[in-house]
PDB file of C-alpha atoms in Angstrom:
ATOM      1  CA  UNK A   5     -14.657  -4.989  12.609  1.00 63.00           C
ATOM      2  CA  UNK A   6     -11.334  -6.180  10.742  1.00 71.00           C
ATOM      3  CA  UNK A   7     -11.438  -4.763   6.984  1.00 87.00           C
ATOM      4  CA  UNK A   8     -10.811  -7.719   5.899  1.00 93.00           C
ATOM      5  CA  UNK A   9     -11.697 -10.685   7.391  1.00 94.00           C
ATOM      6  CA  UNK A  10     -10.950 -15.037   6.556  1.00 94.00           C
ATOM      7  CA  UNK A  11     -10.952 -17.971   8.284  1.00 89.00           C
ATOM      8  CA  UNK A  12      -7.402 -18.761   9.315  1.00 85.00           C
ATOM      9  CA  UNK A  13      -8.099 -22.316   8.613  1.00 86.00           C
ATOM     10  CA  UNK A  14      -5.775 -24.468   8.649  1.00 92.00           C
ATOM     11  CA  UNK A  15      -7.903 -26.979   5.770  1.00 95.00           C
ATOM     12  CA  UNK A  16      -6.383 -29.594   5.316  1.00 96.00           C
ATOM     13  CA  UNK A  17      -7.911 -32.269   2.427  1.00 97.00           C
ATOM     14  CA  UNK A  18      -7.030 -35.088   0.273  1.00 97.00           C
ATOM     15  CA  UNK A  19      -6.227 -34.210  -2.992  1.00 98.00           C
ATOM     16  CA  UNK A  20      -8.511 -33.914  -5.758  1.00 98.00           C
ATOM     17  CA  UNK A  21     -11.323 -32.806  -3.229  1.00 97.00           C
ATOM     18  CA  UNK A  22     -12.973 -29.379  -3.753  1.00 98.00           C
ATOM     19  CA  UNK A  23     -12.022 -26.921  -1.278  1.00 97.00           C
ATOM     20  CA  UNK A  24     -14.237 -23.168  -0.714  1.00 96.00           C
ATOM     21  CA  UNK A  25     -12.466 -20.133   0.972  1.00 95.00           C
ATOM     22  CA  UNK A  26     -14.727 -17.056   1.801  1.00 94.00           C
ATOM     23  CA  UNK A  27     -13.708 -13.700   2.872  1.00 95.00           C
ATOM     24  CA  UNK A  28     -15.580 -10.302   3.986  1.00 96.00           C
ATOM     25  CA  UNK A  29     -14.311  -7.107   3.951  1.00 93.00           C
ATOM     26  CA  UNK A  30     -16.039  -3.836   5.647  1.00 91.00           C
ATOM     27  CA  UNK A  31     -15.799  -0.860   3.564  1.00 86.00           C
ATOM     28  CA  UNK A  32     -18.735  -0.868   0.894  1.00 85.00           C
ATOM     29  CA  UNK A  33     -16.998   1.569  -1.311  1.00 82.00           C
ATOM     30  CA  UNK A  34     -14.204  -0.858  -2.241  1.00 83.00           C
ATOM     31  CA  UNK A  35     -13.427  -1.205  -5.848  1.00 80.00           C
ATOM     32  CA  UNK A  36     -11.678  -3.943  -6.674  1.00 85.00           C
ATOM     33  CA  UNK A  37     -10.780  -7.476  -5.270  1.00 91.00           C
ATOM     34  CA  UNK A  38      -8.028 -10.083  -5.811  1.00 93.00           C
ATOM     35  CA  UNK A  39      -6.640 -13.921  -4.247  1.00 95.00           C
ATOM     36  CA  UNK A  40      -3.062 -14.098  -3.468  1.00 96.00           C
ATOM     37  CA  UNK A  41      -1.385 -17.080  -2.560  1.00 97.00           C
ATOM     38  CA  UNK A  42       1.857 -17.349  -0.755  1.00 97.00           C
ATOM     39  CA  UNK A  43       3.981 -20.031  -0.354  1.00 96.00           C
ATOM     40  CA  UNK A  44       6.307 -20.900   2.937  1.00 93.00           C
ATOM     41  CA  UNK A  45       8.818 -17.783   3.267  1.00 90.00           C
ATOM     42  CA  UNK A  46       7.914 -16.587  -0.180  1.00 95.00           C
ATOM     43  CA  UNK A  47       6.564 -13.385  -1.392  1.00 96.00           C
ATOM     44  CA  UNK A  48       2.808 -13.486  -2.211  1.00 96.00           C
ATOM     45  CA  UNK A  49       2.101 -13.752  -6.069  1.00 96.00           C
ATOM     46  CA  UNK A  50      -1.027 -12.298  -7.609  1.00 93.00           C
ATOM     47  CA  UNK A  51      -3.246 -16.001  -8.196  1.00 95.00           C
ATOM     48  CA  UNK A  52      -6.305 -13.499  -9.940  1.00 92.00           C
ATOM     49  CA  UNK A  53      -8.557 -10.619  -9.779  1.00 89.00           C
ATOM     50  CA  UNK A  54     -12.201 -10.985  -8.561  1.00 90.00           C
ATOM     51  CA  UNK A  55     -14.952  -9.518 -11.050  1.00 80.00           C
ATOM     52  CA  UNK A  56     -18.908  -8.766 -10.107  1.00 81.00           C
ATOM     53  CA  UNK A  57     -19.407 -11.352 -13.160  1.00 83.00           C
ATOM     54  CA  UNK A  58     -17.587 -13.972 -10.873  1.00 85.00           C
ATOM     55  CA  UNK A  59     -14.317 -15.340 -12.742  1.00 90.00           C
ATOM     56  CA  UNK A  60     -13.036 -18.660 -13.388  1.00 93.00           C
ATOM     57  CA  UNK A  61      -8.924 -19.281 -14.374  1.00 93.00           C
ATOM     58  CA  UNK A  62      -9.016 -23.408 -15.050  1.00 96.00           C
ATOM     59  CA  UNK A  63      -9.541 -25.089 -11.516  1.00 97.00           C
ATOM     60  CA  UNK A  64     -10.180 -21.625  -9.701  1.00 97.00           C
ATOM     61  CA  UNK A  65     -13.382 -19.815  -9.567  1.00 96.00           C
ATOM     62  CA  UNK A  66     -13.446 -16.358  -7.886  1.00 95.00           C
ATOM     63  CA  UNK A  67     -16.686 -14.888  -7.019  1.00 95.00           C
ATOM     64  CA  UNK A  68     -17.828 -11.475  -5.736  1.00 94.00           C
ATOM     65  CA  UNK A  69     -20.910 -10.559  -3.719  1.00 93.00           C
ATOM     66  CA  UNK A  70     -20.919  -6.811  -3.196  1.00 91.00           C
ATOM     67  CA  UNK A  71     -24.181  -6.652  -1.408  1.00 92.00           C
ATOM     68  CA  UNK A  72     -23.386  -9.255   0.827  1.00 93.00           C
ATOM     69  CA  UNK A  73     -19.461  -7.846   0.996  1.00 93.00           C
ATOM     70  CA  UNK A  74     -18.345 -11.053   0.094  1.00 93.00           C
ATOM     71  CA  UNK A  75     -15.226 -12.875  -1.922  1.00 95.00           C
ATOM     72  CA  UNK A  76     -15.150 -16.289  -2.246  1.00 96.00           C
ATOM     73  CA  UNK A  77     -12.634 -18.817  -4.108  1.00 97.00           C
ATOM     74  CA  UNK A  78     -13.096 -22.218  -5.321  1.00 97.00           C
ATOM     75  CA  UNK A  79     -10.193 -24.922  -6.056  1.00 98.00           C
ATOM     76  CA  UNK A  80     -11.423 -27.517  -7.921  1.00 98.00           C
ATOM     77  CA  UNK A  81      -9.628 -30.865  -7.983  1.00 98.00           C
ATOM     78  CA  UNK A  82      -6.944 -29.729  -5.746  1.00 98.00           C
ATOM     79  CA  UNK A  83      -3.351 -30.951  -5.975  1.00 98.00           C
ATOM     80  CA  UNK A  84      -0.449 -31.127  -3.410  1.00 98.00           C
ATOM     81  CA  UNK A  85       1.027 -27.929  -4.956  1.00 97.00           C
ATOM     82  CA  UNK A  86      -2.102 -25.913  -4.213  1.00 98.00           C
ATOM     83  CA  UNK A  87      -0.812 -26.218  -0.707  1.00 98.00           C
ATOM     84  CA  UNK A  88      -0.061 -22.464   0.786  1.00 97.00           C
ATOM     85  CA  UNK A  89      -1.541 -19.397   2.366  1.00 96.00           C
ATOM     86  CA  UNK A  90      -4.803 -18.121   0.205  1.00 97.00           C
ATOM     87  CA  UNK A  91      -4.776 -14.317   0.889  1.00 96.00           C
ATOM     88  CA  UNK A  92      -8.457 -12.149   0.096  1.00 95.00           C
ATOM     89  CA  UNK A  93      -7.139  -8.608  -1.039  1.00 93.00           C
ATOM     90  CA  UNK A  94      -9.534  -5.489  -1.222  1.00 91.00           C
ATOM     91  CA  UNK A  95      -8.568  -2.162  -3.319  1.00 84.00           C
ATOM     92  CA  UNK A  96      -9.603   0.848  -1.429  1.00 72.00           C
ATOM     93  CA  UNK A  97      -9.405   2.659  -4.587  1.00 63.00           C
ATOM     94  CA  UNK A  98     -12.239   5.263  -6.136  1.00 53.00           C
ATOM     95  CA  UNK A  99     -12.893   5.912  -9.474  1.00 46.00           C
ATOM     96  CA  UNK A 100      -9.862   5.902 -11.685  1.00 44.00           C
ATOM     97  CA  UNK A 101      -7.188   6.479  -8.688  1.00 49.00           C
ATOM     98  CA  UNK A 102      -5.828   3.255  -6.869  1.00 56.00           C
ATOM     99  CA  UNK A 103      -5.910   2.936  -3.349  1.00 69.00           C
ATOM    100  CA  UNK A 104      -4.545   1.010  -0.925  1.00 79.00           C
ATOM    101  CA  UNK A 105      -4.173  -2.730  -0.941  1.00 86.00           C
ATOM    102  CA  UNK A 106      -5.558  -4.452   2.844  1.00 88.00           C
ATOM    103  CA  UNK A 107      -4.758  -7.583   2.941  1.00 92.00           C
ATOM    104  CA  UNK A 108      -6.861 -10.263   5.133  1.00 94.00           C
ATOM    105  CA  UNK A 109      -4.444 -12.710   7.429  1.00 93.00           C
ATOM    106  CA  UNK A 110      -4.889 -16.177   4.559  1.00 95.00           C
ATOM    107  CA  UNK A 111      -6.156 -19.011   4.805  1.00 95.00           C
ATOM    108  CA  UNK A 112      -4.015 -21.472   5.157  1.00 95.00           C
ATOM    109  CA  UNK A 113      -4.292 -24.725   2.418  1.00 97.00           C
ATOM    110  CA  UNK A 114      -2.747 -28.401   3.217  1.00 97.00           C
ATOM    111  CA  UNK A 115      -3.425 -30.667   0.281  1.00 98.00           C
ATOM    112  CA  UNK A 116      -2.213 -34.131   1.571  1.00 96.00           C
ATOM    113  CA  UNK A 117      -2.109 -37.515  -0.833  1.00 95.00           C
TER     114      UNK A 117
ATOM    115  CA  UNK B  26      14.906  -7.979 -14.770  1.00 56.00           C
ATOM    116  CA  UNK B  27      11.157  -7.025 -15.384  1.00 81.00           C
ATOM    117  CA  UNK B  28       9.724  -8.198 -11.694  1.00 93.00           C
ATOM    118  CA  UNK B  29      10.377  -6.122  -8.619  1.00 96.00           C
ATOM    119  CA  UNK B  30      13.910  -5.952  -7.348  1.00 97.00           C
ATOM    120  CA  UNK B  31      14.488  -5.137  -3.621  1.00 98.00           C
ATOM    121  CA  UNK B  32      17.717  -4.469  -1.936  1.00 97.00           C
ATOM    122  CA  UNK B  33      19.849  -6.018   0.576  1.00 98.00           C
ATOM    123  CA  UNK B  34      17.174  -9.367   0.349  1.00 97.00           C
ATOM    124  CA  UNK B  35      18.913  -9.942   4.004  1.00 98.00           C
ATOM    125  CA  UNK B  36      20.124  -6.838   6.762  1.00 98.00           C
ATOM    126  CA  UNK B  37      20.910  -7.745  10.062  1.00 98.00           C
ATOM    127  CA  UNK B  38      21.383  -4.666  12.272  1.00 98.00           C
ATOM    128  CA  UNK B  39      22.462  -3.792  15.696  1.00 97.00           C
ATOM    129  CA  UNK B  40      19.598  -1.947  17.941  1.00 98.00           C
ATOM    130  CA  UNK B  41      19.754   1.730  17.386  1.00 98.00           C
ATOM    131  CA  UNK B  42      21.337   1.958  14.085  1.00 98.00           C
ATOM    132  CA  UNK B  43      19.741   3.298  10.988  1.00 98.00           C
ATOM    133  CA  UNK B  44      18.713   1.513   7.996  1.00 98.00           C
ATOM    134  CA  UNK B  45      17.719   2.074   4.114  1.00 98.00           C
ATOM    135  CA  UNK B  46      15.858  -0.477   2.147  1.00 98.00           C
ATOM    136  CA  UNK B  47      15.357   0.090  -1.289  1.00 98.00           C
ATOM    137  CA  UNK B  48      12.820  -1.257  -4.070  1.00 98.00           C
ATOM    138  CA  UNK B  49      12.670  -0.495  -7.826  1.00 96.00           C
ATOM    139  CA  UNK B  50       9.377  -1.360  -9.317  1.00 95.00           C
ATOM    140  CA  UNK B  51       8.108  -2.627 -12.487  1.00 93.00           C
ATOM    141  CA  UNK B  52       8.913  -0.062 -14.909  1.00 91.00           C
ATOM    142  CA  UNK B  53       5.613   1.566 -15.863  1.00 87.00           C
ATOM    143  CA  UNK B  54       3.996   1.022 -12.872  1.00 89.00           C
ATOM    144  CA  UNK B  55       3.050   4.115 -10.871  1.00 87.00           C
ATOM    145  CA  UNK B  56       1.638   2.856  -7.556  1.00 89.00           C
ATOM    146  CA  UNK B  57       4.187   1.203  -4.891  1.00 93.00           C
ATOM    147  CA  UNK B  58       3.472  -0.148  -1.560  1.00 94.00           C
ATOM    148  CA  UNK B  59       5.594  -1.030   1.499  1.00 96.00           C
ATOM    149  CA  UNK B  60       4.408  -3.644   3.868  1.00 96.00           C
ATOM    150  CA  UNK B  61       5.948  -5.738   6.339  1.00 96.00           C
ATOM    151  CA  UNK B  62       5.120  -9.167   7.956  1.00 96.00           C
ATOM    152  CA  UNK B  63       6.621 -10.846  10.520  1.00 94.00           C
ATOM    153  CA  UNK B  64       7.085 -14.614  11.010  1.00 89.00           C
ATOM    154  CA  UNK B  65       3.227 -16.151  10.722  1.00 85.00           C
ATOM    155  CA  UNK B  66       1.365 -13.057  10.536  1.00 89.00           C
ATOM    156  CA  UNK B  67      -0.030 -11.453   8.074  1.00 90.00           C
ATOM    157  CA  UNK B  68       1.128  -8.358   6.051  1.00 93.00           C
ATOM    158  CA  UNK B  69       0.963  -4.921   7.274  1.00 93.00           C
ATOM    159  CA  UNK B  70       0.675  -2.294   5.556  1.00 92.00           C
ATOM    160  CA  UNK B  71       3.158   0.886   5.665  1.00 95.00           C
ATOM    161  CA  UNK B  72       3.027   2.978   3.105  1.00 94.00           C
ATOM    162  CA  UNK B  73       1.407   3.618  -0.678  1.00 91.00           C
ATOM    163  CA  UNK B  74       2.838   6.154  -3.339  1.00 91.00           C
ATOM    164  CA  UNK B  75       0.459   6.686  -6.620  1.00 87.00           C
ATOM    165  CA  UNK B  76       2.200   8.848  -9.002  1.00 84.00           C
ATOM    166  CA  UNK B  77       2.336  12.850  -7.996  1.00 83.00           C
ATOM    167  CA  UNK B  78      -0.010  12.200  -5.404  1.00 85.00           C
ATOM    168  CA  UNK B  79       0.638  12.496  -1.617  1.00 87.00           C
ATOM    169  CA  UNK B  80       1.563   9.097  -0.399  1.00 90.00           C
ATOM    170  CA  UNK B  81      -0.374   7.208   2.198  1.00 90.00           C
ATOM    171  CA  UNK B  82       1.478   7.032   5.078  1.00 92.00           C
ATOM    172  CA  UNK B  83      -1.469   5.877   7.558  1.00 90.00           C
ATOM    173  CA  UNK B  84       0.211   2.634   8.566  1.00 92.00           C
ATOM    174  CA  UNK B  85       3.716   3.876   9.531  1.00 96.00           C
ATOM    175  CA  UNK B  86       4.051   2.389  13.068  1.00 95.00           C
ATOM    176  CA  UNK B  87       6.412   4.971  14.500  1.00 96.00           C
ATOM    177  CA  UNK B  88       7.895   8.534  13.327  1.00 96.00           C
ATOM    178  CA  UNK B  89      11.533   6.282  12.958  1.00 98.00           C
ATOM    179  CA  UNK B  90       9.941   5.029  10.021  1.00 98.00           C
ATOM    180  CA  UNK B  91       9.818   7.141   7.194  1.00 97.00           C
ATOM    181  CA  UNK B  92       9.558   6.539   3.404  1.00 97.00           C
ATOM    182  CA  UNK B  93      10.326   7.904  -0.101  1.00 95.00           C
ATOM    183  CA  UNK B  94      10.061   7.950  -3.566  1.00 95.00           C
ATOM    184  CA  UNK B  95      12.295  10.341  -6.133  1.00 85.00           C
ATOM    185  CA  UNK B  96      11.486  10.523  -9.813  1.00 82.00           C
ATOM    186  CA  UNK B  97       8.400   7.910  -9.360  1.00 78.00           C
ATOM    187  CA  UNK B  98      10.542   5.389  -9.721  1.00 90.00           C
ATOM    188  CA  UNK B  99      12.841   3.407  -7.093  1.00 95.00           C
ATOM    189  CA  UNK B 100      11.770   4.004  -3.632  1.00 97.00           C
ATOM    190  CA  UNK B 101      13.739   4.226  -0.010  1.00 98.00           C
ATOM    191  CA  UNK B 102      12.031   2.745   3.330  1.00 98.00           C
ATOM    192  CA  UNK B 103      14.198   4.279   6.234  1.00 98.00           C
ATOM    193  CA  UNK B 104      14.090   3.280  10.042  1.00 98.00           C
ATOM    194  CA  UNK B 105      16.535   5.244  12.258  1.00 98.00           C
ATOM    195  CA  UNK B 106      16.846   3.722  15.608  1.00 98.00           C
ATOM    196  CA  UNK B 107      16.126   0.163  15.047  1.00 98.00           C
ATOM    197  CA  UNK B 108      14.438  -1.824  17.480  1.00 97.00           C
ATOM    198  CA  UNK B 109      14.110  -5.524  17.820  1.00 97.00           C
ATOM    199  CA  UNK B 110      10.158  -5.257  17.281  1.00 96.00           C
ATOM    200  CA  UNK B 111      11.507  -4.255  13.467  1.00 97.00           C
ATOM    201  CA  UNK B 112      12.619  -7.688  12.818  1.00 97.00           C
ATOM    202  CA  UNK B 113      10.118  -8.649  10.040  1.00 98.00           C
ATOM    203  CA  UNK B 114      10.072  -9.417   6.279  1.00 98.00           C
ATOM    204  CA  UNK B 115       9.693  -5.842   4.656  1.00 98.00           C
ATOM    205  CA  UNK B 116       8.087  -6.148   1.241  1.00 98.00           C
ATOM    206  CA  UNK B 117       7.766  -3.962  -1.528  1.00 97.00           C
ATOM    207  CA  UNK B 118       5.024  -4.521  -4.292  1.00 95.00           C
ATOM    208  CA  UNK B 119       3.661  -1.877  -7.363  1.00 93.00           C
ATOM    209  CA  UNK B 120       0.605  -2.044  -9.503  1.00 89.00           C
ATOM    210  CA  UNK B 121      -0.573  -0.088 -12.674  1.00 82.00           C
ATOM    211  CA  UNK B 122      -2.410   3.177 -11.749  1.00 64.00           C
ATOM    212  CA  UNK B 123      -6.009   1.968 -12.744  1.00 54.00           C
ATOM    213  CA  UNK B 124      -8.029   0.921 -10.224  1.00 52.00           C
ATOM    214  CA  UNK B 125      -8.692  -2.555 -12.190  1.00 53.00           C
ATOM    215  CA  UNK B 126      -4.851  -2.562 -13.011  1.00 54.00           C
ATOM    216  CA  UNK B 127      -4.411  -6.174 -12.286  1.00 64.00           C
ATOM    217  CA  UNK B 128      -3.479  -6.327  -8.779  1.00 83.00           C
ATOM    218  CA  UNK B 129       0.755  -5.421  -7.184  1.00 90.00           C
ATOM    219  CA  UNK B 130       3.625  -7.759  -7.534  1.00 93.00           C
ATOM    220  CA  UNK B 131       5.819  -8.217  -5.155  1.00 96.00           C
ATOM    221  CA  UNK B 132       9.712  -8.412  -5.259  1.00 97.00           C
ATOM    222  CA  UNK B 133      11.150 -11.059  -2.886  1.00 97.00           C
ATOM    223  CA  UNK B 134      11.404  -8.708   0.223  1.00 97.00           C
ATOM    224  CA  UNK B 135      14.255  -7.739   2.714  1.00 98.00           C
ATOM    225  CA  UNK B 136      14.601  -9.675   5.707  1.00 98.00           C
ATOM    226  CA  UNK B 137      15.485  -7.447   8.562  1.00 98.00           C
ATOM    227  CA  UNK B 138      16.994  -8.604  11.589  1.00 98.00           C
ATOM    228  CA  UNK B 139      18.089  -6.413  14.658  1.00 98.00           C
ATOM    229  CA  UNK B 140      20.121  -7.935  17.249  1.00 97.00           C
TER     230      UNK B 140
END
C-alpha cells in the first residue's frame, strides 16, 4: 500500500460548483497533515495545514479522520484560478521532532467557465 | 529575500559529469528537504536534515547522489556521474522544527538536464 494515496483525477467542473478531494495515507502514527497546490511548472506552495478539529481558510475546508486515515479538502464556489494539482501531504514526525514530508501524486483540478 | 533561494534555477549537463545544487533556506528554519520530480509525476523524496540530527537519507536513489548541510544552514545536493534518468526538477523546501510548524516552503527548484 502507497503511503499516501489520491485520486489522480483529472476533475474537471464549471466554476462556482463544489468540488471534494480525499486522500489516505498508511502509517497510523503520522502527526501532522497539510494540502499543497501546485500550479503548471511551479513549485508547490503550502494552501493549509489539516487539524483533528477539521479547518476551514474562506472557500477551503480541510478535514482529518485519523481513525479512518483520512484527509479530505473542500473548495467551495470554485473559480478558474483554483485550477492546479491539489497535493495531500503527511508528516511522519513523532512528538516534538519533524519527520519526513510524503507527498501523495495530486489531484489534478480544471475549473472551466 | 525571505523565501527559499536555490541555485543554478537551470543546469544542463553532459552524461558523466558531476554536479552541485545548492539551497539556502528560510532563515530560522531547521528542517530541509530535497526532492525531485520529473515531468508529470509526483515528488520524490531524497533527503531530510532536522537540526544536529542524522539526516534521512532513505530515498537517495543511487550512492552518486549524496547530500549535505554545513552550519544548519545552506545545503549542497551532489550527483557525480550524471545520467540521463537525473533529468528532473530538483526541489528544495524547509519547515520550522515543530512537528505542527506549519508545513515546508519550497524555493523555485533547479531544473536539471543531462544530455
Amino acid at each position: 500500500r502507497k503511503e499516501v494515496e489520491q485520486d489522480p483525477g483529472p476533475f474537471n467542473v464549471p466554476e462556482g460548483a463544489t468540488v471534494a478531494f480525499n486522500c489516505t495515507y498508511s502509517n497510523s502514527a503520522s502527526q501532522s497533515f497539510f494540502w499543497y497546490r501546485q500550479d503548471c511548472r511551479k513549485e508547490p506552495k503550502l494552501l493549509m495545514s489539516v487539524y483533528s478539529s477539521g479547518n476551514e481558510d474562506g472557500r477551503f475546508t480541510a478535514q482529518l479522520n485519523r481513525a479512518s486515515q483520512y484527509i479530505s479538502l473542500l473548495i467551495r464556489d470554485s473559480k478558474l484560478s483554483d485550477s492546479a494539482t491539489y497535493l495531500c501531504v503527511v508528516n511522519m514526525g513523532y512528538g516534538g521532532s519533524q519527520g519526513n514530508l510524503i507527498f501523495g501524486k495530486g489531484t489534478k483540478l480544471s475549473v472551466k467557465p | 529575500g525571505a523565501g527559499v533561494s536555490q541555485s543554478p534555477s537551470n543546469k544542463v549537463t553532459e552524461k558523466g559529469k558531476d554536479v552541485e545544487l545548492r539551497c539556502d533556506p528560510i532563515s530560522g528554519h531547521t528542517a530541509l528537504y530535497w526532492y525531485r520530480q520529473s515531468l508529470g509525476q509526483g515528488l520524490e523524496f531524497l533527503i531530510y536534515f532536522q537540526g544536529n540530527s542524522a539526516p534521512d537519507k532513505s530515498g537517495l536513489p543511487s550512492d552518486r547522489f549524496s547530500a549535505e548541510r554545513t552550519g544548519g544552514s545552506v545545503s549542497t545536493l551532489t550527483i557525480q556521474r550524471t545520467q540521463q534518468e537525473d533529468s528532473a526538477v530538483y526541489l528544495c523546501a524547509s519547515s520550522l522544527a515543530t512537528y505542527r510548524g506549519g508545513g515546508a516552503f519550497f524555493g523555485q527548484g533547479t531544473r536539471l538536464t543531462v544530455v
